[in-house]
Amino acid sequence: MHPRVLPRAALAWRRTYGLGGLAVLLTIVTGSTGVLLTLYYEPSTGRASESLLRIAYLVPLGWLVRNLHYWAAQILVVVALLHLVRVLAHGALRGRMALNWLVGLGLFVAVVWADFSGYVLRWDLSGREALATAGGLTERAPVVGSAMTRLLWGGDGALLRTYFWHCFGIAAVGALALGYHAWRVRRDGGVALPARRDGASDRTLVPSVQLVRRELIASGVALAALAVVSTYLDAPITLAGQSRAPWFFYPIQLLVARGDPFWLGVVLPLIPLALLAALPWAPAAWWRRGASVDPQARDSRLQVVESAEQMQKRRAGGPA
Amino acid sequence: MRRAGVATLLTLLLLVAATMLVALREWRPAWRGYQVAAAEASDGPTSGRGVVAVDVAATGERELCLTCHAGLEEMSRSHPRALGCVVCHGGQAGALDAEVAHQGLVGGANPSALDVVERGCGAAGPGGERCHGGGALDRDHVARVRRSLQATYAGGIGAVLTTFSGIHGPTGVVAEARDARATDGLPRIVALDARADEAPPVGQTARDLRQSCVTGGCHLNSSGGEVDGSSGHAAGCAACHVLSTGAQTYQGADAAVAASAVPGGGRHEFTVGIPFTQCNTCHNRGIYDLRGLRFYPRDDMTGPQMYEGSEASYYRPGERYAQCEVTLNCIDCHTQAEIMGDGRLLADKAAAQRTRCSTCHGTPENAPASRTVSASDTTLRALGRASTVYDVRVGDRLATAGGQQVISSTRWEDDRLIVTDKVDGSQHPVPLVRGSGCEQDGSSQRAQYCHTCHYQEQP
């Protein structure tokens, strides 16, 4: 994913706060633990929660796998949101980066959907109620409501349908989109770099191994923290008592209670998403005063990419 | 480069530390601590038993509860471990941490509490048939107990209300068994409830009585906790069937609930052989002050004396009792229908009591009334099966107080009536009045007249 050399400025912590890399790491953790969970999870209404208890209490280290899966997924929602805000704040969504911005938005939606469907897959009290609520919201959509509800949540086979989306639909498409997203960052010239006060760009190049080392250290720290959290905080399961909505849907839950569920629960949350999607084509002065991305710096990044590719070709003995 | 090396080393140390925490949890789960504590308490080997799974044949479910509840006593012969825990207690039997496992518990630790009893003791068993509720009234213990004086405390309330306010509440039978009006929720004595809206002092008294005696004090609808320093009993069915020890914490061997607050300080053991000391937890604890609606425990028998089985501590000074009342236990004479109710909603004890001295001793003219057990007497025979010290068989001739009120542990053998102590199994021939020289008029024979001659000196 990385070119052989990078601008030194691109390695600065404040350029990314490590959010994109952390999101990738968390995606890998959720994916790999998710694969392990499928070895024991049974997506049938009569066995789902029971198999979850088996994973949590009887399967060796099953509790760890489930807790890692859960906490990585929860943190991923937060990290993806922060990553989105960071990209927005750095203005790295205009021009040729607009497409990747849209891909990123799509990935964010996929993360939330995956989180929600995972919540449903517990098939506990909260999961079943969340599914009923989601089905009730999409059912109210005009014309396509019924078809969309069946497609997303299913009817009698709701759990199996959710399982498909969670494990195959979202995961497969999401993995491809994430790969494209990361490749596209490089293709678009790497991370956005700010213009220097003197108008010039820091053109100092460093080998990418420095970035890789930093990423490995950050990943190690993140994994250790995730393991500690997963050791002491168990993923919830509510088999009786008071059900709880997914925390990231609390705002929607509050909205739905105040008026028409479809307009407040579906349409209203889609408005900011649509605005975000349209943002790259908004006048710069309208949404942001002055670009923080130095065009010259971006040119230099493109040169870095090209020079790295040329270096590879040279080593391979091809034409420069 | 040096900074990078230090950072790498610290990261590796972090990862190792995290791995050790993971390993610690995997190798030393919380439930293992309970097992070790239970083993230490019983002087058994402290090596871990691992996960303890009970496959409940009747439900096909695998229950893991005993993994944590190591050392837990078997409830009773008729409630073996093979029955599982969930059928009575609810909860999530596949979980191994308290937070999840205890979700959906029926009545916390006590599924016999009357506010949940229909989902506990009265719920459907593994076979789908309700255990102690539903069906014919004589088998529907839940419905009968909820309407009984033990639950409503109607007699006490009526007496105090009358004494305090001069207004007489209902007496006798308030509602017949066929009247289902009071089967939904706490049985309510309508005539007394209505007074709660009256002007003081009557209304206030009626409200206080409900609060302090029925729902907040010591009767079956309450938790039966410590009242004015006296040790109480558990709530609901457990008030009688789980024996109090005088403590206020669990007294059994289950390390997971050791030192947990349990009113009466019982163990996880049910019994149908209920000694008089258990009845004492309510019936001989002291007196009620009518003015302040306060309970004053007896000062001549404090603390554990109530539970040691001392006959001297049982009887109130000045009261008169006959020898059989000192020797036997309360349940040896008082029938299930008297104690647990017969389905009628009653306003006072006089309406409930059927057993008299003559029930077992007869009169100068007649032998005690008796009844021969037939194959259709399923309830009566069930009483015998539940006991470990006596049996009721088809063809047995038992003393009866009339109708279904049969003294189940009596039996005519040749020309002698034998009563078996339901608690210790000892057998006692019953002396008959007929032919004894007693000059009592059988048509007006009442207990106080018997006591005049048969007064037992207090030890």
Coordinates of N, CA, C and O in Angstrom, one line a residue, chain A residues 182-285:
Chain A
A182 N -8.1 2.4 0.4 CA -6.7 2.5 0.8 C -5.8 2.7 -0.4 O -4.9 3.6 -0.4
W183 N -6.0 2.0 -1.5 CA -5.2 2.1 -2.7 C -5.4 3.5 -3.3 O -4.5 4.1 -3.8
R184 N -6.6 3.9 -3.2 CA -7.0 5.2 -3.8 C -6.3 6.4 -3.1 O -6.0 7.4 -3.7
V185 N -6.1 6.2 -1.8 CA -5.4 7.2 -1.0 C -4.0 7.4 -1.6 O -3.6 8.6 -1.9
R186 N -3.3 6.3 -1.9 CA -2.0 6.4 -2.5 C -2.1 7.0 -3.9 O -1.3 7.8 -4.4
R187 N -3.1 6.5 -4.6 CA -3.3 6.9 -6.0 C -3.5 8.4 -6.1 O -3.1 9.0 -7.1
D188 N -4.2 8.9 -5.1 CA -4.6 10.3 -5.1 C -3.5 11.2 -4.5 O -3.6 12.4 -4.3
G189 N -2.4 10.6 -4.2 CA -1.2 11.4 -3.8 C -0.9 11.3 -2.3 O -0.2 12.1 -1.8
G190 N -1.5 10.3 -1.6 CA -1.2 10.1 -0.2 C -2.0 11.1 0.7 O -3.0 11.7 0.2
V191 N -1.6 11.2 1.9 CA -2.4 12.0 2.8 C -2.2 13.5 2.5 O -1.2 13.9 1.9
A192 N -3.3 14.3 2.8 CA -3.2 15.7 2.5 C -2.1 16.4 3.4 O -2.0 16.1 4.6
L193 N -1.4 17.2 2.7 CA -0.3 18.0 3.5 C -0.6 19.4 3.4 O -1.1 20.0 2.5
P194 N -0.4 20.1 4.5 CA -0.7 21.6 4.6 C 0.3 22.4 3.8 O 1.5 22.0 3.7
A195 N -0.1 23.5 3.4 CA 0.9 24.5 2.8 C 1.7 25.1 3.8 O 1.3 25.4 4.9
R196 N 3.0 25.3 3.5 CA 3.9 25.9 4.5 C 3.7 27.4 4.4 O 3.2 27.9 3.5
R197 N 4.1 28.1 5.5 CA 3.8 29.5 5.6 C 4.6 30.2 4.5 O 4.1 31.3 4.0
D198 N 5.8 29.7 4.2 CA 6.6 30.4 3.2 C 6.2 30.0 1.8 O 6.8 30.4 0.8
G199 N 5.1 29.3 1.7 CA 4.6 28.9 0.4 C 5.2 27.7 -0.2 O 4.7 27.1 -1.2
A200 N 6.4 27.3 0.3 CA 7.1 26.1 -0.3 C 6.6 24.9 0.4 O 6.0 24.9 1.5
S201 N 6.9 23.8 -0.2 CA 6.5 22.5 0.4 C 7.8 21.8 0.9 O 8.9 22.0 0.4
D202 N 7.6 21.0 2.0 CA 8.7 20.2 2.5 C 8.8 19.0 1.6 O 8.0 18.1 1.6
R203 N 9.9 19.0 0.8 CA 10.0 18.0 -0.2 C 11.0 16.9 0.3 O 11.4 16.0 -0.5
T204 N 11.3 16.9 1.6 CA 12.2 15.9 2.1 C 11.5 14.5 2.1 O 10.4 14.4 2.5
L205 N 12.2 13.6 1.5 CA 11.6 12.2 1.4 C 12.2 11.3 2.4 O 13.4 11.4 2.6
V206 N 11.4 10.4 2.9 CA 12.0 9.4 3.8 C 11.5 8.0 3.4 O 10.4 7.9 2.7
P207 N 12.2 7.0 3.7 CA 11.7 5.6 3.2 C 10.5 5.2 4.0 O 10.3 5.6 5.2
S208 N 9.6 4.5 3.3 CA 8.3 4.2 3.9 C 8.4 3.2 5.1 O 7.5 3.0 5.8
V209 N 9.6 2.6 5.2 CA 9.8 1.7 6.3 C 9.6 2.4 7.7 O 9.1 1.8 8.7
Q210 N 9.9 3.7 7.7 CA 9.6 4.5 8.9 C 8.1 4.5 9.2 O 7.7 4.4 10.4
L211 N 7.3 4.6 8.2 CA 5.9 4.7 8.4 C 5.4 3.3 8.9 O 4.6 3.1 9.8
V212 N 6.0 2.3 8.2 CA 5.6 0.9 8.6 C 5.9 0.6 10.0 O 5.1 0.0 10.8
R213 N 7.1 1.0 10.5 CA 7.5 0.8 11.9 C 6.5 1.5 12.8 O 6.0 0.9 13.8
R214 N 6.2 2.7 12.5 CA 5.2 3.5 13.3 C 3.8 2.7 13.3 O 3.2 2.7 14.4
E215 N 3.4 2.3 12.2 CA 2.1 1.6 12.1 C 2.2 0.3 12.9 O 1.2 0.0 13.6
L216 N 3.3 -0.4 12.9 CA 3.4 -1.6 13.7 C 3.3 -1.4 15.2 O 2.6 -2.1 15.9
I217 N 4.0 -0.3 15.6 CA 4.0 0.0 17.0 C 2.6 0.5 17.4 O 2.1 0.0 18.5
A218 N 2.0 1.3 16.6 CA 0.6 1.8 16.9 C -0.3 0.6 17.0 O -1.2 0.5 17.8
S219 N -0.2 -0.3 16.0 CA -1.0 -1.5 16.0 C -0.8 -2.4 17.3 O -1.8 -2.9 17.8
G220 N 0.4 -2.5 17.7 CA 0.7 -3.3 18.9 C 0.0 -2.7 20.1 O -0.6 -3.4 20.9
V221 N 0.2 -1.4 20.2 CA -0.4 -0.7 21.4 C -1.9 -0.8 21.3 O -2.6 -1.1 22.3
A222 N -2.5 -0.6 20.1 CA -4.0 -0.7 20.0 C -4.5 -2.1 20.3 O -5.5 -2.3 21.0
L223 N -3.7 -3.1 19.8 CA -4.1 -4.5 20.1 C -4.1 -4.8 21.6 O -4.9 -5.5 22.1
A224 N -3.0 -4.4 22.2 CA -2.9 -4.6 23.6 C -4.0 -4.0 24.4 O -4.6 -4.6 25.3
A225 N -4.3 -2.7 24.0 CA -5.4 -2.0 24.7 C -6.8 -2.8 24.4 O -7.6 -2.9 25.4
L226 N -6.9 -3.2 23.2 CA -8.2 -3.9 22.9 C -8.3 -5.2 23.7 O -9.4 -5.6 24.1
A227 N -7.1 -5.9 23.8 CA -7.1 -7.2 24.6 C -7.5 -6.9 26.0 O -8.2 -7.7 26.6
V228 N -7.0 -5.8 26.6 CA -7.2 -5.5 28.0 C -8.7 -5.2 28.2 O -9.4 -5.7 29.1
V229 N -9.2 -4.4 27.3 CA -10.7 -4.0 27.3 C -11.5 -5.3 27.2 O -12.5 -5.5 28.0
S230 N -11.1 -6.2 26.3 CA -11.9 -7.4 26.1 C -11.8 -8.4 27.2 O -12.6 -9.2 27.4
T231 N -10.7 -8.2 28.0 CA -10.6 -9.1 29.1 C -11.5 -8.7 30.3 O -12.0 -9.6 31.0
Y232 N -11.6 -7.4 30.4 CA -12.4 -7.0 31.6 C -13.8 -6.5 31.3 O -14.6 -6.4 32.2
L233 N -14.1 -6.3 30.1 CA -15.5 -5.9 29.7 C -16.1 -6.8 28.8 O -15.7 -6.9 27.6
D234 N -17.1 -7.6 29.2 CA -17.7 -8.6 28.3 C -18.7 -7.9 27.4 O -19.4 -7.0 27.8
A235 N -18.8 -8.4 26.2 CA -19.8 -8.0 25.3 C -21.2 -8.3 25.8 O -21.3 -9.4 26.4
P236 N -22.1 -7.4 25.8 CA -23.4 -7.6 26.4 C -24.3 -8.6 25.7 O -24.1 -8.9 24.5
I237 N -25.1 -9.2 26.5 CA -26.2 -10.0 25.9 C -27.4 -9.9 26.9 O -27.2 -10.0 28.1
T238 N -28.5 -9.6 26.3 CA -29.7 -9.3 27.2 C -30.8 -10.3 26.8 O -31.5 -10.2 25.9
L239 N -30.8 -11.4 27.6 CA -31.8 -12.5 27.4 C -33.1 -12.3 28.1 O -34.1 -12.9 27.8
A240 N -33.1 -11.4 29.1 CA -34.3 -11.1 29.8 C -34.1 -9.7 30.4 O -33.0 -9.2 30.6
G241 N -35.2 -9.1 30.8 CA -35.2 -7.8 31.4 C -35.4 -6.7 30.5 O -36.2 -6.8 29.6
Q242 N -34.6 -5.6 30.6 CA -34.8 -4.4 29.9 C -33.9 -4.4 28.6 O -32.7 -4.6 28.7
S243 N -34.5 -4.3 27.5 CA -33.7 -4.3 26.2 C -33.2 -2.9 26.0 O -33.7 -1.9 26.5
R244 N -32.1 -2.8 25.3 CA -31.4 -1.5 25.0 C -31.1 -1.4 23.5 O -30.6 -2.3 22.9
A245 N -31.4 -0.2 23.0 CA -31.1 0.0 21.6 C -29.6 0.2 21.4 O -28.9 0.5 22.4
P246 N -29.1 -0.1 20.2 CA -27.6 0.2 20.0 C -27.3 1.6 20.3 O -28.1 2.5 19.9
W247 N -26.2 1.8 20.9 CA -25.8 3.2 21.4 C -25.8 4.2 20.2 O -26.1 5.3 20.3
F248 N -25.3 3.7 19.0 CA -25.2 4.6 17.9 C -26.5 5.0 17.3 O -26.6 5.8 16.4
F249 N -27.6 4.3 17.7 CA -28.9 4.6 17.2 C -29.8 5.4 18.2 O -30.9 5.7 18.0
Y250 N -29.1 5.8 19.4 CA -29.9 6.6 20.3 C -30.5 7.8 19.8 O -31.6 8.2 20.0
P251 N -29.7 8.6 19.0 CA -30.3 9.8 18.4 C -31.5 9.5 17.5 O -32.5 10.3 17.6
I252 N -31.4 8.5 16.8 CA -32.6 8.1 15.9 C -33.8 7.7 16.8 O -34.9 8.1 16.6
Q253 N -33.4 7.0 17.9 CA -34.5 6.5 18.8 C -35.2 7.8 19.4 O -36.4 7.8 19.5
L254 N -34.4 8.8 19.7 CA -35.0 10.0 20.3 C -35.9 10.7 19.3 O -36.9 11.2 19.6
L255 N -35.4 10.7 18.0 CA -36.1 11.4 17.0 C -37.4 10.7 16.7 O -38.5 11.3 16.6
V256 N -37.4 9.4 16.6 CA -38.6 8.6 16.2 C -39.7 8.8 17.3 O -40.8 8.8 16.9
A257 N -39.3 9.0 18.5 CA -40.3 9.2 19.6 C -41.0 10.5 19.5 O -42.0 10.7 20.1
R258 N -40.5 11.4 18.6 CA -41.1 12.7 18.5 C -41.9 13.0 17.3 O -42.3 14.2 17.0
G259 N -42.1 12.0 16.5 CA -42.9 12.3 15.3 C -43.0 11.1 14.4 O -42.8 10.0 14.8
D260 N -43.2 11.4 13.1 CA -43.3 10.3 12.1 C -42.0 9.5 12.0 O -41.0 10.0 11.8
P261 N -42.1 8.2 12.3 CA -40.9 7.4 12.3 C -40.1 7.4 11.0 O -38.9 7.4 11.0
F262 N -40.8 7.4 9.9 CA -40.1 7.3 8.6 C -39.3 8.6 8.3 O -38.1 8.6 8.0
W263 N -40.0 9.7 8.5 CA -39.4 11.0 8.2 C -38.3 11.3 9.2 O -37.2 11.8 8.9
L264 N -38.5 11.0 10.5 CA -37.6 11.4 11.5 C -36.5 10.3 11.7 O -35.4 10.5 12.1
G265 N -36.9 9.0 11.4 CA -36.0 7.9 11.7 C -35.2 7.5 10.4 O -34.1 6.9 10.6
V266 N -35.7 7.8 9.2 CA -35.0 7.4 8.0 C -34.5 8.6 7.2 O -33.3 8.8 6.9
V267 N -35.5 9.5 6.9 CA -35.2 10.6 6.0 C -34.2 11.6 6.6 O -33.2 12.0 6.0
L268 N -34.6 11.9 7.9 CA -33.8 13.0 8.5 C -32.3 12.6 8.7 O -31.4 13.4 8.4
P269 N -32.0 11.3 9.1 CA -30.6 11.0 9.2 C -29.9 10.9 7.9 O -28.7 11.0 7.8
L270 N -30.7 10.7 6.8 CA -30.1 10.6 5.5 C -29.7 12.0 4.9 O -28.8 12.1 4.1
I271 N -30.3 13.0 5.5 CA -30.0 14.4 4.9 C -28.5 14.8 5.2 O -27.8 15.2 4.3
P272 N -28.0 14.7 6.4 CA -26.6 15.0 6.6 C -25.7 14.1 5.8 O -24.6 14.6 5.3
L273 N -26.1 12.9 5.6 CA -25.3 12.0 4.8 C -25.2 12.5 3.3 O -24.1 12.5 2.7
A274 N -26.4 12.9 2.8 CA -26.4 13.4 1.4 C -25.6 14.7 1.3 O -24.9 14.9 0.3
L275 N -25.7 15.5 2.3 CA -24.9 16.8 2.3 C -23.4 16.5 2.3 O -22.7 17.2 1.6
L276 N -23.0 15.5 3.1 CA -21.6 15.2 3.2 C -21.1 14.7 1.8 O -20.0 14.9 1.4
A277 N -22.0 13.9 1.2 CA -21.7 13.3 -0.1 C -21.5 14.4 -1.2 O -20.7 14.3 -2.1
A278 N -22.3 15.5 -1.0 CA -22.2 16.5 -2.0 C -21.1 17.6 -1.7 O -20.8 18.4 -2.6
L279 N -20.5 17.4 -0.6 CA -19.6 18.5 -0.1 C -18.4 18.7 -1.1 O -18.0 19.9 -1.3
P280 N -17.8 17.7 -1.7 CA -16.7 17.9 -2.6 C -17.0 18.9 -3.7 O -16.1 19.5 -4.3
W281 N -18.2 19.0 -4.1 CA -18.6 19.8 -5.2 C -19.2 21.2 -4.8 O -19.6 22.0 -5.6
A282 N -19.2 21.4 -3.5 CA -19.6 22.7 -3.0 C -18.5 23.7 -3.2 O -17.3 23.4 -3.2
P283 N -18.8 25.0 -3.4 CA -17.8 26.0 -3.5 C -16.9 26.0 -2.3 O -17.4 26.0 -1.2
A284 N -15.6 26.1 -2.5 CA -14.7 26.0 -1.4 C -15.0 27.1 -0.4 O -14.9 26.9 0.8
A285 N -15.3 28.3 -0.9 CA -15.5 29.5 0.0 C -16.8 29.3 0.8 O -16.9 29.9 1.9

